[in-house]
Each structure stands twice: as structure tokens, then as C-alpha cells.
XYZ file of C-alpha atoms in Angstrom:
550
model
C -128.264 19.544 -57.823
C -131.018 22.438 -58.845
C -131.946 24.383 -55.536
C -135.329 23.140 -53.783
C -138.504 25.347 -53.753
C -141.350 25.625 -51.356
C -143.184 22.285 -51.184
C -146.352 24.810 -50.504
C -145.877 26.014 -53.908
C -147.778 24.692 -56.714
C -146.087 25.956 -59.442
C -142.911 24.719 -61.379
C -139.526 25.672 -59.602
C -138.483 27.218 -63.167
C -139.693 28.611 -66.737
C -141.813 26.161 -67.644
C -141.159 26.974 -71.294
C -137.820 25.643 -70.900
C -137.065 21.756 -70.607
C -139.947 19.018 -70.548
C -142.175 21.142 -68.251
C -143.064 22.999 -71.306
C -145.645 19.309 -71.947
C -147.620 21.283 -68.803
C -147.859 24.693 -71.075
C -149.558 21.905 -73.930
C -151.945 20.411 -71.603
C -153.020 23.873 -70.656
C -153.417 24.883 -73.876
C -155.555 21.474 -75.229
C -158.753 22.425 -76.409
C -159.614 18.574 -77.524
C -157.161 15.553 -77.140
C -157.096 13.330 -74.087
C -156.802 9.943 -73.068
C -158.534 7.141 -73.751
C -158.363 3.561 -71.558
C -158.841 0.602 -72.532
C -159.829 -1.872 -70.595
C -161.546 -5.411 -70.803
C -164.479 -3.831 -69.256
C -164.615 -0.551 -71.558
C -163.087 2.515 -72.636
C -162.376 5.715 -69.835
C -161.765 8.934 -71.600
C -160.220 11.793 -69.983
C -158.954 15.379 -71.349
C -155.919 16.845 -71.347
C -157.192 20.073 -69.882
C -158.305 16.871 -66.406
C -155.103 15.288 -67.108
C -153.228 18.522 -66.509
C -155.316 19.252 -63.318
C -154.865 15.665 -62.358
C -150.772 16.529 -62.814
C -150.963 19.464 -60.426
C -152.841 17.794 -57.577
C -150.367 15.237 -57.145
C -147.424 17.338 -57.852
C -148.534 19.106 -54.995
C -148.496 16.055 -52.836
C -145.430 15.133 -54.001
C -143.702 17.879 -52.318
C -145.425 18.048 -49.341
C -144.599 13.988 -48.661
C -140.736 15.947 -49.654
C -139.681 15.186 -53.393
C -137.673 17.770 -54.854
C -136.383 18.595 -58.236
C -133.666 16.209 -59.016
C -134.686 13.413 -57.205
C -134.895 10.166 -59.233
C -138.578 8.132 -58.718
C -138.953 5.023 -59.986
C -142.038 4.178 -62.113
C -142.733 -0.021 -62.147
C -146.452 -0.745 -63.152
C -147.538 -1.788 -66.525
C -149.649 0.924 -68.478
C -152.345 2.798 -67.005
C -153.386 6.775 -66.378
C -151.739 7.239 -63.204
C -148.442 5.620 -64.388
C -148.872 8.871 -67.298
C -149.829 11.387 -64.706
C -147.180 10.434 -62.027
C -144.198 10.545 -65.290
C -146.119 14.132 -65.760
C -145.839 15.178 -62.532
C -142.236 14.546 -61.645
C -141.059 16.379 -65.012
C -142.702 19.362 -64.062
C -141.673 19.348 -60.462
C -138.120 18.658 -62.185
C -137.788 15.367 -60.781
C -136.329 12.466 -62.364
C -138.741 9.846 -63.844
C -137.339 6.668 -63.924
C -139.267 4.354 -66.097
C -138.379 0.196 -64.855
C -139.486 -2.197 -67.081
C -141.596 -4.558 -65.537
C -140.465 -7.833 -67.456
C -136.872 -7.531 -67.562
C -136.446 -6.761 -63.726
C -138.695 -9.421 -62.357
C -137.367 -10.765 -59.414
C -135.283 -7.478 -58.331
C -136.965 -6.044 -55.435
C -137.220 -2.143 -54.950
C -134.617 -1.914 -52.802
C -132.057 -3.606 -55.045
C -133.114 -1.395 -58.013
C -132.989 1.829 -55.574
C -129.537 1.242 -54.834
C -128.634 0.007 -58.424
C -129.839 3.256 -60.279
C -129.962 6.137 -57.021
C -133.585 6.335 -56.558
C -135.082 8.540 -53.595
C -138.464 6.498 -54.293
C -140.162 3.918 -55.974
C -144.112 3.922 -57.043
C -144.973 0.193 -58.006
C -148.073 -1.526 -59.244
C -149.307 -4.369 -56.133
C -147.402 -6.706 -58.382
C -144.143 -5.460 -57.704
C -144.342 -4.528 -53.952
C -143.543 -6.962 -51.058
C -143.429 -7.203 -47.622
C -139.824 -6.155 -47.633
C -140.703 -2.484 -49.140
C -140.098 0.416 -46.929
C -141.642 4.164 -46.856
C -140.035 4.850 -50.038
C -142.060 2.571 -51.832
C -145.876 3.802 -52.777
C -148.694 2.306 -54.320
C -149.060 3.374 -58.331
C -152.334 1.808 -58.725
C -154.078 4.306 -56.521
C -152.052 7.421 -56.545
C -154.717 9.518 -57.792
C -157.940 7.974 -55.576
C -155.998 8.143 -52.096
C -153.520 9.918 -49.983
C -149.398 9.205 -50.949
C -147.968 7.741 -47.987
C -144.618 7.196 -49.566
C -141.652 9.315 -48.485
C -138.607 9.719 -50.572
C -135.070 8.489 -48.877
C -133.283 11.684 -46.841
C -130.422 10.104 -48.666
C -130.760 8.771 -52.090
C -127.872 6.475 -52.487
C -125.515 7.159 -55.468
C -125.685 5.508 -58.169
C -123.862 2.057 -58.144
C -123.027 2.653 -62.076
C -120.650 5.667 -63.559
C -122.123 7.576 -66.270
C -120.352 7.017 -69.280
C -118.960 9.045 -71.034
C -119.046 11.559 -68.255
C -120.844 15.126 -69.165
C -122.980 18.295 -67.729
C -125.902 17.798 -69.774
C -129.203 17.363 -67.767
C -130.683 14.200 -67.701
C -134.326 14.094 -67.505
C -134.912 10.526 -67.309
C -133.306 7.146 -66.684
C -134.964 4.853 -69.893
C -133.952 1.404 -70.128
C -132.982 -0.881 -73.574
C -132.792 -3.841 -74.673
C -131.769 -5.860 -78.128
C -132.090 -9.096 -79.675
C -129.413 -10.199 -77.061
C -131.708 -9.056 -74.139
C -129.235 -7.433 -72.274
C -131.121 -4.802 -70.510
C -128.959 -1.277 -70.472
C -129.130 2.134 -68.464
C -129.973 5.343 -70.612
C -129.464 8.922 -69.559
C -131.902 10.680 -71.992
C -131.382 15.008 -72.131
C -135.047 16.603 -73.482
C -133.423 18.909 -76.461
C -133.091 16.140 -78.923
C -136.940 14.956 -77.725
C -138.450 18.134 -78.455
C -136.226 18.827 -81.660
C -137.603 15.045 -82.640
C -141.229 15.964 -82.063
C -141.062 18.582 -83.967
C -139.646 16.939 -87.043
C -142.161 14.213 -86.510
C -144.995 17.075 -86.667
C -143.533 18.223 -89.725
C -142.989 15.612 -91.871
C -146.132 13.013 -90.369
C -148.598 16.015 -89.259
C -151.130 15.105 -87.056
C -154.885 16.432 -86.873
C -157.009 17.530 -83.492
C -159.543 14.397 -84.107
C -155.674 11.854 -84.503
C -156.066 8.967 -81.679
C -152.535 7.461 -81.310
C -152.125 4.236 -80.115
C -149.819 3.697 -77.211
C -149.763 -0.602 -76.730
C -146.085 -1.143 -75.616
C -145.293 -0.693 -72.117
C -144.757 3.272 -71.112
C -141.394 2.415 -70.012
C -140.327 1.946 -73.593
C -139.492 5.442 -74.449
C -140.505 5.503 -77.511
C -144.654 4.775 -76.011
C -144.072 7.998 -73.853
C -142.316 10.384 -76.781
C -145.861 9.426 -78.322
C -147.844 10.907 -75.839
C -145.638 14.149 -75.512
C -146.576 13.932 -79.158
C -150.007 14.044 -79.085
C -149.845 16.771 -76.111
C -147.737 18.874 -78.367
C -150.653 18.498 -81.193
C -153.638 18.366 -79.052
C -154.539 15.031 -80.048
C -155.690 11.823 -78.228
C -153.820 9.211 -77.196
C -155.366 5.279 -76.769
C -154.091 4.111 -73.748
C -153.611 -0.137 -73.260
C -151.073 -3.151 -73.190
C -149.849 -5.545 -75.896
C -152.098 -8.309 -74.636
C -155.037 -6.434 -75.428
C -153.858 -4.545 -78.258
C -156.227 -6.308 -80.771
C -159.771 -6.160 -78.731
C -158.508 -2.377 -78.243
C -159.078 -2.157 -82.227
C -162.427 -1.672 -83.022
C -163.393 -0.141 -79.598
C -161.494 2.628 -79.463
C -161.129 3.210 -83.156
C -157.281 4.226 -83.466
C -156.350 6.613 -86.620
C -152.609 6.068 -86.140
C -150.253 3.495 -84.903
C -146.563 2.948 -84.849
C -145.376 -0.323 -83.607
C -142.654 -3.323 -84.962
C -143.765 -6.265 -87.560
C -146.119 -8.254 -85.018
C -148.596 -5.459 -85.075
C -148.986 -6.022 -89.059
C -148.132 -9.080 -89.375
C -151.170 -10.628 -87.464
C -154.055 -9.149 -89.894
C -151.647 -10.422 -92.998
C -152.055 -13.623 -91.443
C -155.795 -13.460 -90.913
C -155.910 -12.327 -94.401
C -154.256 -15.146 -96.191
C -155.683 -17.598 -94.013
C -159.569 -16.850 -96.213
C -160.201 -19.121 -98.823
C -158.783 -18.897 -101.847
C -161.920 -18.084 -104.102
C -162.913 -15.051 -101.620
C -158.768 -13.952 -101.927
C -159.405 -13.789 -106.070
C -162.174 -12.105 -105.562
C -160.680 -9.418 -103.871
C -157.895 -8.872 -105.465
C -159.774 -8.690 -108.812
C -161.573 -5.969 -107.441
C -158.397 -4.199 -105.944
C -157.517 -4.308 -109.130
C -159.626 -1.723 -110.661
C -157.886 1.002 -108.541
C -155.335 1.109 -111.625
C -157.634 3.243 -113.553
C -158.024 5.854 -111.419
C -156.238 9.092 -111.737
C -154.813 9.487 -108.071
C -153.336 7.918 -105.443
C -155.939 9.115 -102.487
C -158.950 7.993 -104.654
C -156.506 4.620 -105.159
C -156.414 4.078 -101.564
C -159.903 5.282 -100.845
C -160.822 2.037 -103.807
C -158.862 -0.177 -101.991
C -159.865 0.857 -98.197
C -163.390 0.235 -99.346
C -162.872 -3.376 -100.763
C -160.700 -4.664 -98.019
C -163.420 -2.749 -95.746
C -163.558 -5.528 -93.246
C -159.520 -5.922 -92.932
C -159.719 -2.286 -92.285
C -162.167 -2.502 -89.406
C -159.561 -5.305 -87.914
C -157.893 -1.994 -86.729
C -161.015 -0.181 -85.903
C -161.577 1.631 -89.314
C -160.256 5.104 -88.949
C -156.503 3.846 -89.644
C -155.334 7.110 -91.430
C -151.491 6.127 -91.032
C -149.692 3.336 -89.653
C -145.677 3.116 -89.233
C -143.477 -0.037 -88.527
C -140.068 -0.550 -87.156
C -137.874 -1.777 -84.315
C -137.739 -4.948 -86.461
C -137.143 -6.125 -89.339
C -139.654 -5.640 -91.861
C -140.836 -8.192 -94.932
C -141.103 -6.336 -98.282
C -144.411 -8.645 -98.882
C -145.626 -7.359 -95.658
C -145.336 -3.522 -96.801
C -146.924 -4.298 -100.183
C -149.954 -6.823 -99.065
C -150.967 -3.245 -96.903
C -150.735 -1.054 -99.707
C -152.230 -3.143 -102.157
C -154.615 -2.907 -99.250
C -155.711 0.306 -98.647
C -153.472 1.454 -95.885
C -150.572 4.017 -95.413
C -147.561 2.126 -93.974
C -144.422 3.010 -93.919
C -141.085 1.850 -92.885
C -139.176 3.785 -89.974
C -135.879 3.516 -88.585
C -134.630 4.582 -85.060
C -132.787 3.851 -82.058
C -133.618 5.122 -78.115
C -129.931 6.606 -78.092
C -130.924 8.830 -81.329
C -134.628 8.928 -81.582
C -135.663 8.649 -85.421
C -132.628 8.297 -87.893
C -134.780 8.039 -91.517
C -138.586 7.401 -92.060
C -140.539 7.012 -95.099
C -143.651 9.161 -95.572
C -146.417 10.268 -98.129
C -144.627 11.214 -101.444
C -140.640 9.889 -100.098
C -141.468 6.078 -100.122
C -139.458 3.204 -101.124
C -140.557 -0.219 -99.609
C -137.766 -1.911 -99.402
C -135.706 0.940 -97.624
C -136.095 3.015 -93.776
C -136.665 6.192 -95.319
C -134.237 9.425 -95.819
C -132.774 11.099 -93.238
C -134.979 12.662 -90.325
C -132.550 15.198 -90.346
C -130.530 15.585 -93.610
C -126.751 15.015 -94.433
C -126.744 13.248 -90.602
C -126.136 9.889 -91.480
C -123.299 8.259 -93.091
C -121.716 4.812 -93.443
C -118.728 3.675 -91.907
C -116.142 1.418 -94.140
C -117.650 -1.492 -93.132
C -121.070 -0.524 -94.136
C -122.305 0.459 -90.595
C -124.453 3.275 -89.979
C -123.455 6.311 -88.200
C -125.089 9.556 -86.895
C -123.801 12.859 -86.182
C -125.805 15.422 -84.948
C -126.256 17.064 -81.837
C -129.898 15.788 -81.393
C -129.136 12.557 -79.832
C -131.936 11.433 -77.099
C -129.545 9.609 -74.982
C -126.314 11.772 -73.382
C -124.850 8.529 -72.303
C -125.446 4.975 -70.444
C -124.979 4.576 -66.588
C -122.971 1.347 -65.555
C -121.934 0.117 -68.606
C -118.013 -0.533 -69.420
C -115.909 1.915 -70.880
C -114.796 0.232 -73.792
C -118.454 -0.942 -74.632
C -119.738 2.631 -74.491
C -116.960 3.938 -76.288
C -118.183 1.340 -79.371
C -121.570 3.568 -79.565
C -120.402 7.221 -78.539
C -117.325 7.818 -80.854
C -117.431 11.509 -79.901
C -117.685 14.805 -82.329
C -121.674 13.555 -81.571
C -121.666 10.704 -83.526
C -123.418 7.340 -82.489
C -122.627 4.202 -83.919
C -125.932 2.059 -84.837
C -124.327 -1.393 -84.943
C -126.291 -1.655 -88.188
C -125.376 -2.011 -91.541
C -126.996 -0.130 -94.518
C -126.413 1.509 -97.567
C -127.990 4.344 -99.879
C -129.413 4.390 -103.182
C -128.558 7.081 -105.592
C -132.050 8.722 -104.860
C -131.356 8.795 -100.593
C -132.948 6.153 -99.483
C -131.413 4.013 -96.927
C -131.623 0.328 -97.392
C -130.630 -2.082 -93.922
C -129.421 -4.977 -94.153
C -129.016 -6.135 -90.327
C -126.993 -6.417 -87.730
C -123.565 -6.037 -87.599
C -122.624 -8.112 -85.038
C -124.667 -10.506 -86.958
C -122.100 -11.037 -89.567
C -121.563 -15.503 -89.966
C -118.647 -15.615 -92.101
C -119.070 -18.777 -94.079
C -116.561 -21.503 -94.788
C -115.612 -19.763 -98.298
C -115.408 -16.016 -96.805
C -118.708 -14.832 -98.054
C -120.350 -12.780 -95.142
C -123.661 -13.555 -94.288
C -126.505 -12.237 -91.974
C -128.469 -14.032 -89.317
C -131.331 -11.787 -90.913
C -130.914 -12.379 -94.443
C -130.999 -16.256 -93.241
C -133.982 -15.877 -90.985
C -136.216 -14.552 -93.420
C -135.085 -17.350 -96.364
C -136.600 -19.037 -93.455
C -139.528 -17.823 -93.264
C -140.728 -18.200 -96.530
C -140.865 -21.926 -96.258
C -144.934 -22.525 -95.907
C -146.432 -22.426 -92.706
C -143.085 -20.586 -90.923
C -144.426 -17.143 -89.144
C -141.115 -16.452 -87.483
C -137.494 -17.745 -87.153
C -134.562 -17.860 -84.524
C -130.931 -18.816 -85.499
C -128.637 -18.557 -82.783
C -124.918 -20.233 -82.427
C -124.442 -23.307 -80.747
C -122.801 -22.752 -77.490
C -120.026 -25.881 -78.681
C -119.007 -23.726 -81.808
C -120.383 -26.284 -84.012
C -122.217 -24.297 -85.967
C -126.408 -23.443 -85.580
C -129.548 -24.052 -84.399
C -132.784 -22.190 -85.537
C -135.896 -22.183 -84.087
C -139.341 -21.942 -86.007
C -142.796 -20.980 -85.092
C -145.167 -22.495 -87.284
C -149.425 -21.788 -88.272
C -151.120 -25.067 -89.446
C -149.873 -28.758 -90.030
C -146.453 -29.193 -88.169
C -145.234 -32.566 -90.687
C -146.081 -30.421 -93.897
C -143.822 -27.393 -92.423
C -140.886 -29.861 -91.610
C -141.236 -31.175 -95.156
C -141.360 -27.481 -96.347
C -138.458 -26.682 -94.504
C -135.972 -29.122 -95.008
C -135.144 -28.638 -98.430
C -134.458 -24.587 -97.487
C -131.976 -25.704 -94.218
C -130.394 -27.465 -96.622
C -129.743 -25.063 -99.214
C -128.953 -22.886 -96.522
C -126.276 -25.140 -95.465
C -124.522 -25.192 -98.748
C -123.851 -21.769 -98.769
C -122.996 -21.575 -94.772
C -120.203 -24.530 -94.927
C -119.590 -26.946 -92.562
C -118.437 -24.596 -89.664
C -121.518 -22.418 -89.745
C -124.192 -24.819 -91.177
C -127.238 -25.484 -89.245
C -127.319 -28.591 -86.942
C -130.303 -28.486 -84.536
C -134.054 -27.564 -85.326
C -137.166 -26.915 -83.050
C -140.554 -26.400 -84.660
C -143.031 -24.381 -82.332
C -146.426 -23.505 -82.832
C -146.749 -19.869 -83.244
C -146.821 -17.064 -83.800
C -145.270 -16.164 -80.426
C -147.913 -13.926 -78.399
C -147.069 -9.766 -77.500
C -146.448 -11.004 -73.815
C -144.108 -14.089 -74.730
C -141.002 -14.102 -72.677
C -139.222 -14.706 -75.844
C -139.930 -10.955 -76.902
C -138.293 -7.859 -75.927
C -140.535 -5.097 -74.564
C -140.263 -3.401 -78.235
C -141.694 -7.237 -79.081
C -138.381 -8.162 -81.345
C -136.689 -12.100 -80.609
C -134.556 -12.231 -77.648
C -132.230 -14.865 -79.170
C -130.738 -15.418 -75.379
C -134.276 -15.893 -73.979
C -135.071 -18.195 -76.662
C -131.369 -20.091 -76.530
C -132.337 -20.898 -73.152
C -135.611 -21.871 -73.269
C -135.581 -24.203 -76.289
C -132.421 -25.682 -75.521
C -133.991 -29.051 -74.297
C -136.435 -29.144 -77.424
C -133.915 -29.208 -80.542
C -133.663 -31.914 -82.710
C -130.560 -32.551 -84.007
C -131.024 -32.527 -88.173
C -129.231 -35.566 -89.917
């Protein structure tokens, strides 16, 4: 472990240039970003030149209540300003942040997750503290307005887990993931490949002093807090709230860019089609006379203004907009740029970071993007994407099996995505789901739960689908979320289940059927904290509700 420095001291124990203190050195040197809050009852703006002042006060009583560099603190709150300043704070004082999702370790107390993962201390939201807490644990919620009581452990306890595979690199925080399966897993994330990321984003999606990005999924996502060393490293604003407020967050604080999966698109399509079908022509008919102009910015700038009022949906200074961590609809991409808006498809995964992205003049709906960083990725026999690089996020997981991990890390840096893709002749990389996804039909024809799933969802009414195995082995059972009349959706979707079943065989066809009104909220316990299905999660909580399809 890194030797300890004077707790009196209020510097960093090292170079700050070196490692993630350098996000201190751009605080310092913000002339105009900052954070805005959002809350029900308004919007809180502070500077990065407070924030960083904000960092160094409670750095400082960090070490005099005894946390050291290398000691791993637990961070369990949902989003707020002091859950940013406290994840500040401990990477300059070369702590360990450890960021625990709220959701998926409800019901674990802090002593359970102390032991599980090493931690020396815990700061957690009133929501997550009990009676049972001891000194270790502090209060989150008002770290910055009183005194910190809590004291780290003189003996953090070792990790339960082995980190696998084993290696020297540093770890500068413990991240947590988890997939369609919801199986939550224990990252080890090094800050090289971060920093090298950040800087590729800057170059290829450059960002502007007056940019507000908007940070909606929880901080303990990585991907929400890479965002805001983002904006530090541009000296830009960040827009601070939660998925359950994401849309009144819109128009008050007037975000310019946003990067978040399907749902955050997908509502405002809906909204759209759901206007009647005269005012829809009318539109469109306008939209239409973009064609004769000679660019594509005084296209856009045509469209933005006709479909002015979807536009201030999202506040009205949307300059650029990326989706992933889903899959994405073609329609969906071209309704926004018929539209008015920039939005382009991304592709990434915690353990890399960004693998390929689309962007202003390299777009192809349709496909993720090139490569973030050229002649990385390649495709395995089977079709499955692999990276190789030495840029990787994540160093390894902690407490996951051996021959699991060794199904990811294949070594010579190279990371096995578990997805399946291929490349057109021009670079582009087209998805086309998951491997493990693979149903096998009757004849041999392989076929994907996603390909299936969105079949699905074209059936009228349908906003999202579900198909998961029936525990028996008798083949499926798919559940739909519906918008509008529930008997003229079941009559939509019949005829598809059944043409479906055709080509799936009696082994794999689909047996059982629940139709739910939907769409499913940002805070459903049937999403992931990245807001994708959690097919387990929604196995278990339907099972009672399926009809069985005759």
C-alpha cells in the first residue's frame, strides 16, 4: 500500500499531474463550467473553481477523522453534489472510491458490503443507514453542511473476493455491472485507459465552454462519472439529477448534450407519433423542404425549426445527443434526424470504455460506429467482437470465478464483448446481439433473442418486449409492454408470435404471453441501472401473469 502523509497536510500525497488527481489540476484551472442541480424545487448551480474548494475542505477532514491513500470508501446515495465532491475528494487524497449501486444491493447492510468488497468506510444516504451501522458509517447527505463523524476501520478487512486475473496495476476504483441477466459484478477500473478515453472523446465529439452535459443515471454507473471528468477536462457544465426526473430536468436546465440508452429517445418518439395524424402531415411536408437546401447544418437548422416544440421537449439547446447500452431501432435514429437532431449510435462496455461511435461526417444508422481507436477491434470465428488494446478501463473483476473471467480477459489485452458483429467494407461495425443469445431453432438456423424482440415490437401498440426461456425447457415466454387499447395489441400480435413460431420450431417456439401496460418507467425494477431489461427480474416477476397461448 502507498505510504501515508500528514493528515495536517492539505495537499495531494503525490504529483497531482499523474493519475486521476490530475481532475483537481482541471477544476483549478475552470474559468466557466460547474454544476447544475436539479431538483423538484429548482435548479442550484455551482462552479468548478467552488466545487474544487468544496473538494479540499473535506479532503482535509477526511484525514484528520484518519483516511489514507489506499483505503477503499464506499459511496451508497443516489445522485447529488456531495456524492460528486466526496468521489473527488478520495481520488485526490488517493483513496479508493467505491461507487455501490443503490438498487442492486438493497437489503445488504454496510457491514455485509464492508466485508464483501474491503472497505475502511462507508458514506450512505439516510436511506441506506440503520441502527446496526457503526463509526465507519457517515452520513452522505450532509457531508459538506456538518462535521464527519465517521472513522474509517483500523483494520479494513480483506477482500472476501480474489482479483482475477491477478496483476500490479493500480486500481482506482471498485465500479459495479450489470447485464440483461442482472447479475451484478465487481470491477477493478486503472485511470490510464479513462484519461486516454477522454481524450479521444474530446477529439472526435469536441465539446464547447457554454456544453451542459446531462448526467441522469445513477453516479455509480461509471459511465455518469467518466462524464463529469469529461466536462472538468473541457471546462464545461455538467446537469446534475436522477432518471425519475430526467424529463422535468429538460426544459429547466436546458441540456446541449446527452448520452443515454433507447428510453431516453424513445419517449419523445412516442409523444411524437401519438399527435394527430393531420398535424403529423403537416409536418413532415414542411420537413420536407430541407431537400433543397445546399447543406447539411442549414438542413438541420430547417428541420430544428419545424419540429421546434419536439426540440424544446429536451430543453432546446440539444446540440448533440448519443445512444447506446441498448439496442437501438433504425426508425428511432431516422425519426430524430428527419427531426432536426444529431444522434448517433455508440458502442461500449465498462471493462473497455468506448469500442466504436458514430459522429458528424462517419455515420451509418444502422451500425455502432468505427473504431474509437483504429485496427482495435476484430471478430472472432464465431462473429464475436473482440478488443485488443492496452486501454481497457477495467484491469480485472474481484470475486468472480476463474473460468468465467477467463471467458472476457483472453490475455495479450484482449477482451471478449460477448457480442456479435460484423463490418462493412467501408468500417462500420454492424451488432447483431448477444451471443449468449443465440436460440438455435428446430432446423439449425441460429436466431437472436434481439432480432425476435424487435419483430416484436413492431406489432402496433408494443413499446418494448421480453423473451426469456421457460424454466421447463419447453420453449418461450415473452413479455410485452403495450401504449393504448390492450384487445387491439393482442389482435396485432398474434399473427407475429405466430410467424415467429414457424421459424423457431416446436422446441424453441413461444408458449406463454403477458401483455403489460407500458412503457416501463426509468426507476422500474425491471431495468438495470444503465435502464436495459433485466430478463431475470422480469422472469420472476411476471411469472404468475403469463397466459399460456393456444
Amino acid at each position: 500500500m502507498p505510504a501515508e502523509h500528514d493528515p495536517a497536510d492539505s495537499g495531494p500525497p503525490r504529483d497531482s499531474r499523474h493519475g486521476p488527481r490530475v481532475v483537481m489540476d482541471w477544476l483549478r484551472r475552470s474559468r466557466s463550467g460547474g454544476v447544475h442541480v436539479f431538483h423538484r424545487s429548482g435548479v442550484t448551480f455551482t462552479p468548478w473553481s467552488e466545487c474544487s474548494r468544496s473538494v479540499e475542505a473535506v479532503a482535509t477532514r477526511l484525514r484528520a477523522q484518519g483516511f489514507r491513500e489506499g483505503m477503499r470508501v464506499g459511496i451508497r446515495g443516489h445522485n447529488s453534489y456531495e456524492w460528486l465532491v466526496l468521489d473527488l475528494a478520495l481520488l485526490w487524497m488517493g483513496a479508493v472510491p467505491v461507487a455501490i449501486p443503490v438498487p442492486d444491493f438493497k437489503g445488504h447492510g454496510n457491514a455485509e458490503i464492508s466485508r464483501r468488497y474491503g472497505l475502511s468506510a462507508v458514506f450512505a444516504t439516510e436511506d441506506a443507514r440503520d441502527a446496526s451501522d457503526d463509526e465507519s458509517v457517515g452520513a452522505l447527505e450532509t457531508l459538506l453542511g456538518e462535521p464527519i463523524t465517521a472513522k474509517p476501520l483500523a483494520v479494513a478487512p480483506p477482500p472476501e473476493g480474489e482479483r482475477v486475473p491477478a496483476g500490479d496495476r493500480e486500481v482506482f476504483t471498485l465500479a459495479f455491472s450489470s447485464g440483461t441477466a442482472g447479475k451484478v459484478k465487481c470491477l477493478l477500473l486503472a485511470w490510464p485507459g479513462v484519461e486516454a478515453l477522454i481524450e479521444a472523446h474530446s477529439a472526435d465529439h469536441p465539446l464547447r465552454h457554454d456544453d451542459r452535459i446531462m448526467i441522469a443515471l445513477p453516479l455509480s454507473t461509471f459511465q455518469q462519472r467518466y462524464l463529469c471528468y469529461l466536462a472538468m477536462r473541457n471546462d464545461c457544465d455538467i446537469v446534475l439529477t436522477t432518471a425519475r426526473n430526467f424529463v422535468q430536468a429538460l426544459p429547466k436546465t436546458r441540456p446541449t448534450i446527452l448520452l443515454g440508452p433507447p428510453n431516453f429517445y424513445e419517449f419523445a418518439e412516442n409523444q411524437y407519433r401519438n399527435t394527430s395524424p393531420r398535424r403529423r402531415a403537416v409536418l413532415e411536408a414542411a420537413a420536407s423542404l430541407a431537400a433543397v437546401l445546399p447543406t447539411d447544418a442549414l438542413r438541420r437548422r430547417w428541420r430544428r425549426t419545424v419540429f421546434r416544440s419536439l426540440h424544446d421537449v429536451y430543453g432546446g439547446a440539444m446540440r448533440l445527443m448519443l445512444v447506446g447500452s441498448a439496442p437501438v431501432r433504425d426508425g428511432m435514429l431516422d425519426f430524430f434526424a428527419r427531426t432536426g437532431f444529431e444522434l448517433y449510435q455508440i458502442y461500449g462496455m465498462t471493462e473497455i470504455g468506448y469500442i466504436a461511435w458514430n459522429r458528424r461526417g462517419a455515420n451509418r444508422i444502422g451500425s455502432v460506429g468505427r473504431e474509437v481507436y483504429p485496427g482495435t477491434v476484430s471478430l472472432a470465428p464465431d462473429g464475436e467482437v473482440l478488443v485488443r488494446h492496452d486501454k481497457h478501463l477495467c484491469v480485472g473483476y474481484e470475486g468472480e470465478p476463474a473460468d468465467s473471467v477467463a471467458q472476457v480477459f483472453r490475455g495479450d489485452d484482449t477482451i471478449a464483448t460477448g457480442d456479435l458483429g460484423a463490418f462493412d467494407d467501408d468500417g462500420f461495425l454492424f451488432l447483431r446481439g448477444r451471443k449468449k443469445n443465440v436460440v438455435v431453432t428446430t432446423g439449425g438456423q441460429k436466431l437472436l433473442l434481439e432480432d425476435l424482440e424487435d419483430e416484436l415490437c413492431r406489432a402496433g401498440g408494443v413499446t418494448q418486449a421480453c423473451l426469456y426461456r421457460l424454466e421447463d425447457g419447453t420453449g418461450m415466454a415473452v413479455v410485452l409492454w403495450y401504449d393504448g387499447d390492450e384487445d387491439a395489441v393482442r389482435k396485432a400480435v398474434r399473427p407475429r408470435i405466430g410467424q415467429l413460431n414457424t421459424r423457431l420450431g416446436s422446441s424453441q417456439e413461444i408458449r406463454r404471453l403477458a401483455l403489460l401496460p407500458g412503457p416501463l418507467a426509468p426507476d422500474s425494477p425491471l431495468l438495470n441501472r444503465n435502464l436495459k431489461i433485466n430478463r431475470e427480474a422480469v422472469r420472476t416477476a411476471t411469472a404468475d401473469r403469463l397466459e399460456t397461448l393456444t
